[in-house]
Structure formats: structure tokens, C-alpha cells
Amino acid sequence: MFRFRLGSVPVHVHMSHLLFSAVLAYQSLPVPGRGSSAGWLGDRLSDPGAPGYGGAVAAYILSWMFIVFVSVLIHELGHAVAFRYFGYQPSVDLVFMGGVTRPNTDTPLPWHKDVVSSFAGPLAGLTLGVLCWVVLLQIRGRWEMADFFLSNFFFANMVWAVLNLLPVPPLDGGHISTALATRMFGRRGFIVSHVLALGLCVGLVLLSIKAGALFMGVLFAMFGFQAFRVLADVMRARSEDKEAEGPKALGLREAQQALREDRLDDAWRLGQQLLEGEGLSASLTSRTHYLLGWVALKQGQGRPALDHFSQVQGQPVEMHAVAAAFSLVGDDARAVGYWKQAWGESQDRTVMHEYAGALIRLGQVQEALRLPGVDPAAAFRCAERALFIRGAYSEAAAVGEAALNHAKDPGIAYDAACAFARAGNGTDAVRLLQRAQALGFQDADYAASDEDLVTLHGQPAFEAWLSQLRPSAAT
């Protein structure tokens, strides 16, 4: 994979895209003895035994790889420009036979934005193709290499744009037809659009077989299978909707409401009752495990969270939830990869600081502090909190004290004192409390009632600090 940026849009080119374009170019090599449309390479490609044939093949393949790369990139940039216009922060990945442009948003796109951004890709390709044709008409015959590139850029972009406008998901035309049909007719429109896509795929597979176009046949067979799976999932969901009014579903909704209200003990009890009962469908079982995974996560229990998330089927588990669970069990080497991916997908600053915290726990402090827009105090606080929750109090205290070299924050000093107190190190706990006071901490009542500092009560140094803090706070 290699990466670059076009303005504010990051572009990732995966090796699968380059390999696919090379294979596609090789398969399109002109057949010797049947004439050639390769232009400036035609003579050398017509005779495999002629000197320079191998070099001509390599030049032909590299030329077509360049044409495919530029054409797909322009297509995806059409999507990216539309997303930027709507205020999103898009990213482009060139993979396999095409590319994927993501708006990088946690919310579904409104239907009109989905339609416009989907059409923008083929429109960009059509524009490039027309421009190549116009230039070709002006300079045709003057330079064979230019004729080769311009004519094939025109051909590639016209074919790619027309192919993408077919109403078959996941092509752009499929996104457009599904968005419009769903907007106008709701779920029925969604079903109809996929039925039409499935029928079109079957017809195109039969035509491809008849024409000997194996690649196109395989491609639309894959798209047809995907449409069939979507329809099967919709039918399954309909049957589950009938179940949704049953007592089991009502029990799950009650547990979900308890989770939303942070009544974690009630949510856990109701979820466990559902799993221990009989007659729970596969869908409700999966959703219950998802709920219990989140309850365990909010309770700071990483291992049960991972156990429940691993049994979730048919719905995604958020990447940051998996990352948090691995952080809680102490597997930061694995957690850091999930945090990085979650941040890349969401661009959420909270997730970024959790990623930075995982890097700090792994000793990669400078790398964490080089993240764009990182707040050192927030990063170290995330690093310390996970250690504190999993009971590694001495490590949490060390991280908290080290954070003061990068962020003079009274809250960080106070948290480090709490960790020292939990670890049974009263001397360092009082020392950090004094540091917190020097940095501006003044809440004596909170410190006096804080359970994390309960082991310090009765110690002369702590009581003296508390007595000194109270007059200071009053003043």
C-alpha cells in the first residue's frame, strides 16, 4: 500500500488494485495475427518472436495500469468532491477493481446527498472521457503515443461510467436506485430495487456466458449473489419483526432502556435472564450478547465484554468498543491497532485520545504526542484511567506523574495521588496531592470524601494537607 494526499483528501492505494489492473491489462493484450488496436505498440505485439516483444508487452501492461489508475482515481475524486461540498471529510481507497470513497461520518447520509455523491463519480469519469475525446480530435495522427493514451482513456472512462450507472448494488447506479426507491416507497422500494438488481445480474451473466466474457460473468454473478443475500436478510428480518412483540423482545427492550439510563445492574440482570431462559431466537440471542458486552464495558470488565461481543452475529460491534475491551484486559498491543482503526474511521477526538493513551501505555509517548491536534493532558488521562480501572495502581500513578512533565494539570496530579493511595503508597500520594494543590486544586470537601483516598485518613501528612487546603479554599 502507498499513500498520498490530494488537497485535504487522503488516498490509499492497495496492492490488490495494482495487481488487478496488471491482470486486466495482460488479459487485454492484442492477439497476434488478428490485427491490433494498440497503436504505437501494434507492430511489436503482432509477432511474439520479434525482437523487443517482451518489452512491448511490459510497456502495454504498464500503460494500461496507468490508465486504470488515473481513471479510477478521477472517478473516486468525483465522489470526494461531492462529500467535501456537503461538509464531510472524505478519504479514498483504491482496492481491487475500483475504489471506495468514504464520507467518514457516524450518521447515515440523507437520501439526496447519497444520490448526488453517488452520481458525482460517474460524472467525473464521463467528463474526463469527453475531454480526452475532444483533445484526440484536435491532435489525432500527430503522435501515436498520444493517440494511444487519449483513445484508451476515452474508452476506459466511458465503459467505467456506464457500468457504474447500472442499477446494481454496490455500483453507483445501485446506490442511486436504492436511495430513490427507498425514499419513495420505503421498505417495499428497497426490496423492489434489489429484486430488479438480481434479475439484471442474472440476465447479464447469461449474456456474458454467451459472449465468452468470463470476467464480466463472474463479476455480475458476485453482485447477484450479494443482492440475493440482502433480500434473504430482509425476509429474515420480517419474520423477526413478528417476534418483536413477544415477551422475550419486550424483556430485551427493558434491558436496553436500563442500559441507556446507566442502571447497569438491572441491565445485566435482565440480559442474563434472557440468556438463561428457553426459546430465545438467534437474533435476540445475538442482540442480548451485544447488550451485555456494553454493560460489561461500562462496568470496566474487559474479559466479559470480549466474551459477549464474540457471540454477536448479524450486527456490527463498534471498533472502539472492541478496542476498549482489549485495553481493559491489559492487551494494549492488540488494543492499539483497534484504536487506530476506530480513529481512522470516525475521526473522533475522544477516540484519538484513547488511541494516544494506548500508545503511552506501550511506552510510545512521542508517537502519541505527534498525533494531529492531540491534547497531552487528555491523552495521559486516558492512559492512566485504563490502568486504574484494571487495578494496576502503581503503573497508573507512574503514568500520571509522568504526564505532569507534559501537562501541568491539577486533575492529573490529583488522579496520580489517588492511584498512589490505592497502591498503598501514602508518602507519594500526599506528595502528589501537594503538587495538585500547587497547580490549583482546591476542593477540600471532595478530597475528604473521596473513596480513593480513604487509606490516607488518619495519616498526619494527609490531615495536615487537608487542613491547609480548607482555609485556602475558603480564601
PDB file of C-alpha atoms in Angstrom, residues 38-290:
ATOM      1  CA  ALA A  38      -2.602  -0.999 -29.655  1.00  0.00           C
ATOM      2  CA  GLY A  39      -1.429   1.822 -31.933  1.00  0.00           C
ATOM      3  CA  TRP A  40       2.196   2.633 -31.262  1.00  0.00           C
ATOM      4  CA  LEU A  41       2.743  -0.879 -29.821  1.00  0.00           C
ATOM      5  CA  GLY A  42       0.825  -2.685 -32.533  1.00  0.00           C
ATOM      6  CA  ASP A  43       3.719  -3.770 -34.701  1.00  0.00           C
ATOM      7  CA  ARG A  44       5.789  -5.228 -31.888  1.00  0.00           C
ATOM      8  CA  LEU A  45       2.814  -7.000 -30.307  1.00  0.00           C
ATOM      9  CA  SER A  46       1.782  -8.643 -33.556  1.00  0.00           C
ATOM     10  CA  ASP A  47       4.715 -11.088 -33.575  1.00  0.00           C
ATOM     11  CA  PRO A  48       5.736 -12.857 -30.322  1.00  0.00           C
ATOM     12  CA  GLY A  49       9.004 -13.943 -31.919  1.00  0.00           C
ATOM     13  CA  ALA A  50      10.078 -10.465 -32.957  1.00  0.00           C
ATOM     14  CA  PRO A  51      12.880  -8.669 -31.055  1.00  0.00           C
ATOM     15  CA  GLY A  52      11.534  -6.383 -28.366  1.00  0.00           C
ATOM     16  CA  TYR A  53       8.244  -8.286 -27.942  1.00  0.00           C
ATOM     17  CA  GLY A  54       8.769  -8.704 -24.162  1.00  0.00           C
ATOM     18  CA  GLY A  55       9.468  -5.015 -23.726  1.00  0.00           C
ATOM     19  CA  ALA A  56       6.388  -4.145 -25.772  1.00  0.00           C
ATOM     20  CA  VAL A  57       4.230  -6.376 -23.547  1.00  0.00           C
ATOM     21  CA  ALA A  58       5.627  -4.720 -20.413  1.00  0.00           C
ATOM     22  CA  ALA A  59       5.060  -1.250 -21.894  1.00  0.00           C
ATOM     23  CA  TYR A  60       1.489  -2.174 -22.851  1.00  0.00           C
ATOM     24  CA  ILE A  61       0.692  -3.528 -19.367  1.00  0.00           C
ATOM     25  CA  LEU A  62       2.234  -0.521 -17.579  1.00  0.00           C
ATOM     26  CA  SER A  63       0.371   1.866 -19.887  1.00  0.00           C
ATOM     27  CA  TRP A  64      -2.954   0.243 -19.146  1.00  0.00           C
ATOM     28  CA  MET A  65      -2.184   0.136 -15.417  1.00  0.00           C
ATOM     29  CA  PHE A  66      -1.618   3.896 -15.569  1.00  0.00           C
ATOM     30  CA  ILE A  67      -4.869   4.408 -17.496  1.00  0.00           C
ATOM     31  CA  VAL A  68      -6.860   2.319 -14.998  1.00  0.00           C
ATOM     32  CA  PHE A  69      -5.229   4.031 -12.012  1.00  0.00           C
ATOM     33  CA  VAL A  70      -5.915   7.559 -13.236  1.00  0.00           C
ATOM     34  CA  SER A  71      -9.449   6.732 -14.405  1.00  0.00           C
ATOM     35  CA  VAL A  72     -10.458   5.110 -11.106  1.00  0.00           C
ATOM     36  CA  LEU A  73      -8.802   7.911  -9.116  1.00  0.00           C
ATOM     37  CA  ILE A  74     -10.705  10.613 -11.055  1.00  0.00           C
ATOM     38  CA  HIS A  75     -13.943   8.660 -10.544  1.00  0.00           C
ATOM     39  CA  GLU A  76     -13.384   8.441  -6.778  1.00  0.00           C
ATOM     40  CA  LEU A  77     -12.358  12.090  -6.568  1.00  0.00           C
ATOM     41  CA  GLY A  78     -15.755  12.930  -8.055  1.00  0.00           C
ATOM     42  CA  HIS A  79     -17.334  11.301  -5.007  1.00  0.00           C
ATOM     43  CA  ALA A  80     -14.818  13.042  -2.709  1.00  0.00           C
ATOM     44  CA  VAL A  81     -15.557  16.491  -4.129  1.00  0.00           C
ATOM     45  CA  ALA A  82     -19.279  15.947  -3.559  1.00  0.00           C
ATOM     46  CA  PHE A  83     -18.660  14.823   0.029  1.00  0.00           C
ATOM     47  CA  ARG A  84     -16.469  17.882   0.650  1.00  0.00           C
ATOM     48  CA  TYR A  85     -19.227  20.099  -0.748  1.00  0.00           C
ATOM     49  CA  PHE A  86     -21.629  18.612   1.805  1.00  0.00           C
ATOM     50  CA  GLY A  87     -19.161  19.290   4.629  1.00  0.00           C
ATOM     51  CA  TYR A  88     -17.701  15.806   5.174  1.00  0.00           C
ATOM     52  CA  GLN A  89     -14.026  14.807   5.428  1.00  0.00           C
ATOM     53  CA  PRO A  90     -13.731  12.068   2.767  1.00  0.00           C
ATOM     54  CA  SER A  91     -10.968   9.530   2.244  1.00  0.00           C
ATOM     55  CA  VAL A  92     -10.279   7.421  -0.851  1.00  0.00           C
ATOM     56  CA  ASP A  93      -9.141   3.792  -1.013  1.00  0.00           C
ATOM     57  CA  LEU A  94      -8.236   2.221  -4.363  1.00  0.00           C
ATOM     58  CA  VAL A  95      -8.837  -1.512  -3.960  1.00  0.00           C
ATOM     59  CA  PHE A  96      -9.277  -4.499  -6.275  1.00  0.00           C
ATOM     60  CA  MET A  97     -11.244  -3.467  -9.389  1.00  0.00           C
ATOM     61  CA  GLY A  98     -12.161   0.046  -8.316  1.00  0.00           C
ATOM     62  CA  GLY A  99     -12.242   2.204  -5.238  1.00  0.00           C
ATOM     63  CA  VAL A 100     -14.188   3.236  -2.166  1.00  0.00           C
ATOM     64  CA  THR A 101     -14.705   6.832  -1.052  1.00  0.00           C
ATOM     65  CA  ARG A 102     -15.963   7.247   2.493  1.00  0.00           C
ATOM     66  CA  PRO A 103     -17.547  10.429   3.860  1.00  0.00           C
ATOM     67  CA  ASN A 104     -16.283   9.469   7.346  1.00  0.00           C
ATOM     68  CA  THR A 105     -19.427  10.232   9.278  1.00  0.00           C
ATOM     69  CA  ASP A 106     -21.155   8.267  12.030  1.00  0.00           C
ATOM     70  CA  THR A 107     -24.640   9.107  10.724  1.00  0.00           C
ATOM     71  CA  PRO A 108     -26.341   7.783   7.559  1.00  0.00           C
ATOM     72  CA  LEU A 109     -26.249  10.094   4.555  1.00  0.00           C
ATOM     73  CA  PRO A 110     -29.542  11.855   3.734  1.00  0.00           C
ATOM     74  CA  TRP A 111     -31.019  10.369   0.581  1.00  0.00           C
ATOM     75  CA  HIS A 112     -30.386  13.433  -1.601  1.00  0.00           C
ATOM     76  CA  LYS A 113     -26.730  13.624  -0.562  1.00  0.00           C
ATOM     77  CA  ASP A 114     -26.366   9.898  -1.228  1.00  0.00           C
ATOM     78  CA  VAL A 115     -27.805  10.307  -4.738  1.00  0.00           C
ATOM     79  CA  VAL A 116     -25.701  13.355  -5.638  1.00  0.00           C
ATOM     80  CA  SER A 117     -22.439  11.963  -4.263  1.00  0.00           C
ATOM     81  CA  SER A 118     -23.047   8.592  -5.968  1.00  0.00           C
ATOM     82  CA  PHE A 119     -23.667  10.254  -9.343  1.00  0.00           C
ATOM     83  CA  ALA A 120     -20.632  12.531  -8.965  1.00  0.00           C
ATOM     84  CA  GLY A 121     -18.204   9.639  -9.566  1.00  0.00           C
ATOM     85  CA  PRO A 122     -19.533   8.556 -12.989  1.00  0.00           C
ATOM     86  CA  LEU A 123     -19.960  12.222 -13.923  1.00  0.00           C
ATOM     87  CA  ALA A 124     -16.264  12.875 -13.219  1.00  0.00           C
ATOM     88  CA  GLY A 125     -15.328   9.871 -15.362  1.00  0.00           C
ATOM     89  CA  LEU A 126     -17.609  10.953 -18.205  1.00  0.00           C
ATOM     90  CA  THR A 127     -16.095  14.429 -18.075  1.00  0.00           C
ATOM     91  CA  LEU A 128     -12.558  13.045 -18.289  1.00  0.00           C
ATOM     92  CA  GLY A 129     -13.562  10.782 -21.174  1.00  0.00           C
ATOM     93  CA  VAL A 130     -15.164  13.615 -23.144  1.00  0.00           C
ATOM     94  CA  LEU A 131     -12.137  15.870 -22.588  1.00  0.00           C
ATOM     95  CA  CYS A 132      -9.820  13.126 -23.876  1.00  0.00           C
ATOM     96  CA  TRP A 133     -12.019  12.682 -26.969  1.00  0.00           C
ATOM     97  CA  VAL A 134     -12.056  16.427 -27.690  1.00  0.00           C
ATOM     98  CA  VAL A 135      -8.258  16.636 -27.421  1.00  0.00           C
ATOM     99  CA  LEU A 136      -7.872  13.487 -29.526  1.00  0.00           C
ATOM    100  CA  LEU A 137      -9.910  15.044 -32.338  1.00  0.00           C
ATOM    101  CA  GLN A 138      -7.550  18.026 -32.351  1.00  0.00           C
ATOM    102  CA  ILE A 139      -4.229  16.141 -32.416  1.00  0.00           C
ATOM    103  CA  ARG A 140      -5.085  12.734 -33.939  1.00  0.00           C
ATOM    104  CA  GLY A 141      -2.302  11.357 -36.116  1.00  0.00           C
ATOM    105  CA  ARG A 142       0.420  13.712 -34.878  1.00  0.00           C
ATOM    106  CA  TRP A 143       1.823  11.413 -32.185  1.00  0.00           C
ATOM    107  CA  GLU A 144       0.971   7.733 -31.899  1.00  0.00           C
ATOM    108  CA  MET A 145       1.628   7.554 -28.159  1.00  0.00           C
ATOM    109  CA  ALA A 146      -0.811  10.418 -27.501  1.00  0.00           C
ATOM    110  CA  ASP A 147      -3.389   8.719 -29.740  1.00  0.00           C
ATOM    111  CA  PHE A 148      -2.986   5.507 -27.716  1.00  0.00           C
ATOM    112  CA  PHE A 149      -3.440   7.163 -24.314  1.00  0.00           C
ATOM    113  CA  LEU A 150      -6.239   9.542 -25.271  1.00  0.00           C
ATOM    114  CA  SER A 151      -8.307   6.932 -27.129  1.00  0.00           C
ATOM    115  CA  ASN A 152      -7.961   4.400 -24.325  1.00  0.00           C
ATOM    116  CA  PHE A 153      -8.642   6.999 -21.621  1.00  0.00           C
ATOM    117  CA  PHE A 154     -11.850   7.803 -23.509  1.00  0.00           C
ATOM    118  CA  PHE A 155     -12.780   4.129 -23.857  1.00  0.00           C
ATOM    119  CA  ALA A 156     -11.961   3.223 -20.240  1.00  0.00           C
ATOM    120  CA  ASN A 157     -13.883   6.133 -18.727  1.00  0.00           C
ATOM    121  CA  MET A 158     -16.947   5.673 -20.952  1.00  0.00           C
ATOM    122  CA  VAL A 159     -17.156   1.953 -20.156  1.00  0.00           C
ATOM    123  CA  TRP A 160     -16.472   2.508 -16.447  1.00  0.00           C
ATOM    124  CA  ALA A 161     -19.100   5.254 -16.161  1.00  0.00           C
ATOM    125  CA  VAL A 162     -21.786   3.263 -17.998  1.00  0.00           C
ATOM    126  CA  LEU A 163     -21.004   0.145 -15.949  1.00  0.00           C
ATOM    127  CA  ASN A 164     -21.222   2.101 -12.703  1.00  0.00           C
ATOM    128  CA  LEU A 165     -24.599   3.598 -13.599  1.00  0.00           C
ATOM    129  CA  LEU A 166     -26.257   0.177 -13.852  1.00  0.00           C
ATOM    130  CA  PRO A 167     -28.875  -0.121 -11.060  1.00  0.00           C
ATOM    131  CA  VAL A 168     -26.983  -2.915  -9.304  1.00  0.00           C
ATOM    132  CA  PRO A 169     -25.534  -2.512  -5.788  1.00  0.00           C
ATOM    133  CA  PRO A 170     -22.719  -1.938  -4.929  1.00  0.00           C
ATOM    134  CA  LEU A 171     -22.273   0.047  -8.150  1.00  0.00           C
ATOM    135  CA  ASP A 172     -23.098   3.759  -8.045  1.00  0.00           C
ATOM    136  CA  GLY A 173     -26.261   3.197 -10.054  1.00  0.00           C
ATOM    137  CA  GLY A 174     -27.341   0.683  -7.431  1.00  0.00           C
ATOM    138  CA  HIS A 175     -26.841   3.242  -4.655  1.00  0.00           C
ATOM    139  CA  ILE A 176     -28.874   5.776  -6.620  1.00  0.00           C
ATOM    140  CA  SER A 177     -31.745   3.413  -7.464  1.00  0.00           C
ATOM    141  CA  THR A 178     -31.916   2.043  -3.904  1.00  0.00           C
ATOM    142  CA  ALA A 179     -31.857   5.521  -2.330  1.00  0.00           C
ATOM    143  CA  LEU A 180     -34.588   6.824  -4.650  1.00  0.00           C
ATOM    144  CA  ALA A 181     -36.787   3.726  -4.363  1.00  0.00           C
ATOM    145  CA  THR A 182     -36.471   3.663  -0.572  1.00  0.00           C
ATOM    146  CA  ARG A 183     -37.248   7.366  -0.381  1.00  0.00           C
ATOM    147  CA  MET A 184     -40.412   6.981  -2.469  1.00  0.00           C
ATOM    148  CA  PHE A 185     -41.722   3.598  -1.319  1.00  0.00           C
ATOM    149  CA  GLY A 186     -39.940   2.777   1.951  1.00  0.00           C
ATOM    150  CA  ARG A 187     -39.038  -0.852   2.632  1.00  0.00           C
ATOM    151  CA  ARG A 188     -41.058  -2.006  -0.370  1.00  0.00           C
ATOM    152  CA  GLY A 189     -38.936   0.196  -2.632  1.00  0.00           C
ATOM    153  CA  PHE A 190     -35.758  -1.223  -1.110  1.00  0.00           C
ATOM    154  CA  ILE A 191     -36.951  -4.762  -1.834  1.00  0.00           C
ATOM    155  CA  VAL A 192     -38.049  -3.912  -5.382  1.00  0.00           C
ATOM    156  CA  SER A 193     -34.702  -2.264  -6.198  1.00  0.00           C
ATOM    157  CA  HIS A 194     -32.809  -5.386  -5.110  1.00  0.00           C
ATOM    158  CA  VAL A 195     -35.185  -7.722  -6.949  1.00  0.00           C
ATOM    159  CA  LEU A 196     -34.574  -5.706 -10.135  1.00  0.00           C
ATOM    160  CA  ALA A 197     -30.818  -5.791  -9.461  1.00  0.00           C
ATOM    161  CA  LEU A 198     -30.921  -9.573  -9.031  1.00  0.00           C
ATOM    162  CA  GLY A 199     -32.868 -10.009 -12.270  1.00  0.00           C
ATOM    163  CA  LEU A 200     -30.489  -7.720 -14.164  1.00  0.00           C
ATOM    164  CA  CYS A 201     -27.478  -9.640 -12.823  1.00  0.00           C
ATOM    165  CA  VAL A 202     -28.942 -12.960 -13.965  1.00  0.00           C
ATOM    166  CA  GLY A 203     -29.532 -11.545 -17.457  1.00  0.00           C
ATOM    167  CA  LEU A 204     -26.025 -10.055 -17.683  1.00  0.00           C
ATOM    168  CA  VAL A 205     -24.432 -13.314 -16.502  1.00  0.00           C
ATOM    169  CA  LEU A 206     -26.255 -15.223 -19.258  1.00  0.00           C
ATOM    170  CA  LEU A 207     -25.218 -12.655 -21.878  1.00  0.00           C
ATOM    171  CA  SER A 208     -21.615 -12.739 -20.657  1.00  0.00           C
ATOM    172  CA  ILE A 209     -21.502 -16.530 -20.912  1.00  0.00           C
ATOM    173  CA  LYS A 210     -22.906 -16.375 -24.427  1.00  0.00           C
ATOM    174  CA  ALA A 211     -20.375 -13.715 -25.452  1.00  0.00           C
ATOM    175  CA  GLY A 212     -17.465 -15.503 -23.787  1.00  0.00           C
ATOM    176  CA  ALA A 213     -16.850 -12.596 -21.411  1.00  0.00           C
ATOM    177  CA  LEU A 214     -15.859 -14.692 -18.397  1.00  0.00           C
ATOM    178  CA  PHE A 215     -14.729 -11.789 -16.228  1.00  0.00           C
ATOM    179  CA  MET A 216     -17.988  -9.875 -16.627  1.00  0.00           C
ATOM    180  CA  GLY A 217     -19.953 -13.028 -15.930  1.00  0.00           C
ATOM    181  CA  VAL A 218     -18.101 -13.678 -12.677  1.00  0.00           C
ATOM    182  CA  LEU A 219     -18.417 -10.017 -11.668  1.00  0.00           C
ATOM    183  CA  PHE A 220     -22.186  -9.855 -12.081  1.00  0.00           C
ATOM    184  CA  ALA A 221     -22.589 -13.311 -10.535  1.00  0.00           C
ATOM    185  CA  MET A 222     -20.949 -11.858  -7.405  1.00  0.00           C
ATOM    186  CA  PHE A 223     -23.212  -8.803  -7.495  1.00  0.00           C
ATOM    187  CA  GLY A 224     -26.268 -11.008  -7.987  1.00  0.00           C
ATOM    188  CA  PHE A 225     -25.311 -13.216  -5.058  1.00  0.00           C
ATOM    189  CA  GLN A 226     -24.911 -10.107  -2.905  1.00  0.00           C
ATOM    190  CA  ALA A 227     -28.388  -8.863  -3.921  1.00  0.00           C
ATOM    191  CA  PHE A 228     -29.815 -12.304  -3.133  1.00  0.00           C
ATOM    192  CA  ARG A 229     -28.249 -12.246   0.346  1.00  0.00           C
ATOM    193  CA  VAL A 230     -29.681  -8.797   1.029  1.00  0.00           C
ATOM    194  CA  LEU A 231     -33.149  -9.996   0.046  1.00  0.00           C
ATOM    195  CA  ALA A 232     -32.761 -13.078   2.240  1.00  0.00           C
ATOM    196  CA  ASP A 233     -31.757 -10.872   5.183  1.00  0.00           C
ATOM    197  CA  VAL A 234     -34.808  -8.660   4.609  1.00  0.00           C
ATOM    198  CA  MET A 235     -37.102 -11.685   4.622  1.00  0.00           C
ATOM    199  CA  ARG A 236     -35.454 -12.935   7.787  1.00  0.00           C
ATOM    200  CA  ALA A 237     -35.871  -9.532   9.404  1.00  0.00           C
ATOM    201  CA  ARG A 238     -39.576  -9.570   8.532  1.00  0.00           C
ATOM    202  CA  SER A 239     -40.034 -12.853  10.347  1.00  0.00           C
ATOM    203  CA  GLU A 240     -38.116 -11.443  13.318  1.00  0.00           C
ATOM    204  CA  ASP A 241     -40.374  -8.381  13.332  1.00  0.00           C
ATOM    205  CA  LYS A 242     -43.273 -10.685  14.110  1.00  0.00           C
ATOM    206  CA  GLU A 243     -41.304 -11.918  17.078  1.00  0.00           C
ATOM    207  CA  ALA A 244     -40.566  -8.358  18.202  1.00  0.00           C
ATOM    208  CA  GLU A 245     -43.816  -8.031  20.127  1.00  0.00           C
ATOM    209  CA  GLY A 246     -43.253 -11.203  22.123  1.00  0.00           C
ATOM    210  CA  PRO A 247     -42.268 -11.277  25.802  1.00  0.00           C
ATOM    211  CA  LYS A 248     -38.589 -12.018  25.016  1.00  0.00           C
ATOM    212  CA  ALA A 249     -38.268  -8.932  22.810  1.00  0.00           C
ATOM    213  CA  LEU A 250     -40.029  -6.821  25.429  1.00  0.00           C
ATOM    214  CA  GLY A 251     -37.553  -8.073  28.031  1.00  0.00           C
ATOM    215  CA  LEU A 252     -34.650  -7.088  25.780  1.00  0.00           C
ATOM    216  CA  ARG A 253     -36.098  -3.618  25.258  1.00  0.00           C
ATOM    217  CA  GLU A 254     -36.413  -3.238  29.034  1.00  0.00           C
ATOM    218  CA  ALA A 255     -32.750  -4.200  29.429  1.00  0.00           C
ATOM    219  CA  GLN A 256     -31.750  -1.741  26.683  1.00  0.00           C
ATOM    220  CA  GLN A 257     -33.651   1.031  28.441  1.00  0.00           C
ATOM    221  CA  ALA A 258     -31.845   0.217  31.695  1.00  0.00           C
ATOM    222  CA  LEU A 259     -28.510   0.463  29.851  1.00  0.00           C
ATOM    223  CA  ARG A 260     -29.441   3.845  28.370  1.00  0.00           C
ATOM    224  CA  GLU A 261     -30.280   5.089  31.884  1.00  0.00           C
ATOM    225  CA  ASP A 262     -26.994   3.682  33.286  1.00  0.00           C
ATOM    226  CA  ARG A 263     -28.829   1.220  35.522  1.00  0.00           C
ATOM    227  CA  LEU A 264     -26.106  -1.280  34.762  1.00  0.00           C
ATOM    228  CA  ASP A 265     -27.007  -3.863  37.421  1.00  0.00           C
ATOM    229  CA  ASP A 266     -30.593  -4.008  36.156  1.00  0.00           C
ATOM    230  CA  ALA A 267     -29.454  -4.252  32.527  1.00  0.00           C
ATOM    231  CA  TRP A 268     -27.053  -7.084  33.390  1.00  0.00           C
ATOM    232  CA  ARG A 269     -29.704  -8.985  35.397  1.00  0.00           C
ATOM    233  CA  LEU A 270     -32.343  -8.685  32.653  1.00  0.00           C
ATOM    234  CA  GLY A 271     -29.874  -9.712  29.946  1.00  0.00           C
ATOM    235  CA  GLN A 272     -28.724 -12.769  31.896  1.00  0.00           C
ATOM    236  CA  GLN A 273     -32.333 -13.793  32.496  1.00  0.00           C
ATOM    237  CA  LEU A 274     -32.956 -13.731  28.746  1.00  0.00           C
ATOM    238  CA  LEU A 275     -29.924 -15.919  28.001  1.00  0.00           C
ATOM    239  CA  GLU A 276     -30.799 -18.373  30.765  1.00  0.00           C
ATOM    240  CA  GLY A 277     -34.366 -18.754  29.543  1.00  0.00           C
ATOM    241  CA  GLU A 278     -35.556 -21.009  26.733  1.00  0.00           C
ATOM    242  CA  GLY A 279     -36.914 -20.240  23.274  1.00  0.00           C
ATOM    243  CA  LEU A 280     -34.673 -17.251  22.538  1.00  0.00           C
ATOM    244  CA  SER A 281     -34.192 -16.801  18.795  1.00  0.00           C
ATOM    245  CA  ALA A 282     -30.743 -16.446  17.218  1.00  0.00           C
ATOM    246  CA  SER A 283     -31.375 -12.761  16.520  1.00  0.00           C
ATOM    247  CA  LEU A 284     -32.456 -11.950  20.089  1.00  0.00           C
ATOM    248  CA  THR A 285     -29.573 -14.016  21.472  1.00  0.00           C
ATOM    249  CA  SER A 286     -27.096 -12.011  19.421  1.00  0.00           C
ATOM    250  CA  ARG A 287     -28.643  -8.694  20.430  1.00  0.00           C
ATOM    251  CA  THR A 288     -28.604  -9.745  24.090  1.00  0.00           C
ATOM    252  CA  HIS A 289     -24.896 -10.592  23.899  1.00  0.00           C
ATOM    253  CA  TYR A 290     -24.320  -7.174  22.308  1.00  0.00           C
TER     254      TYR A 290
END
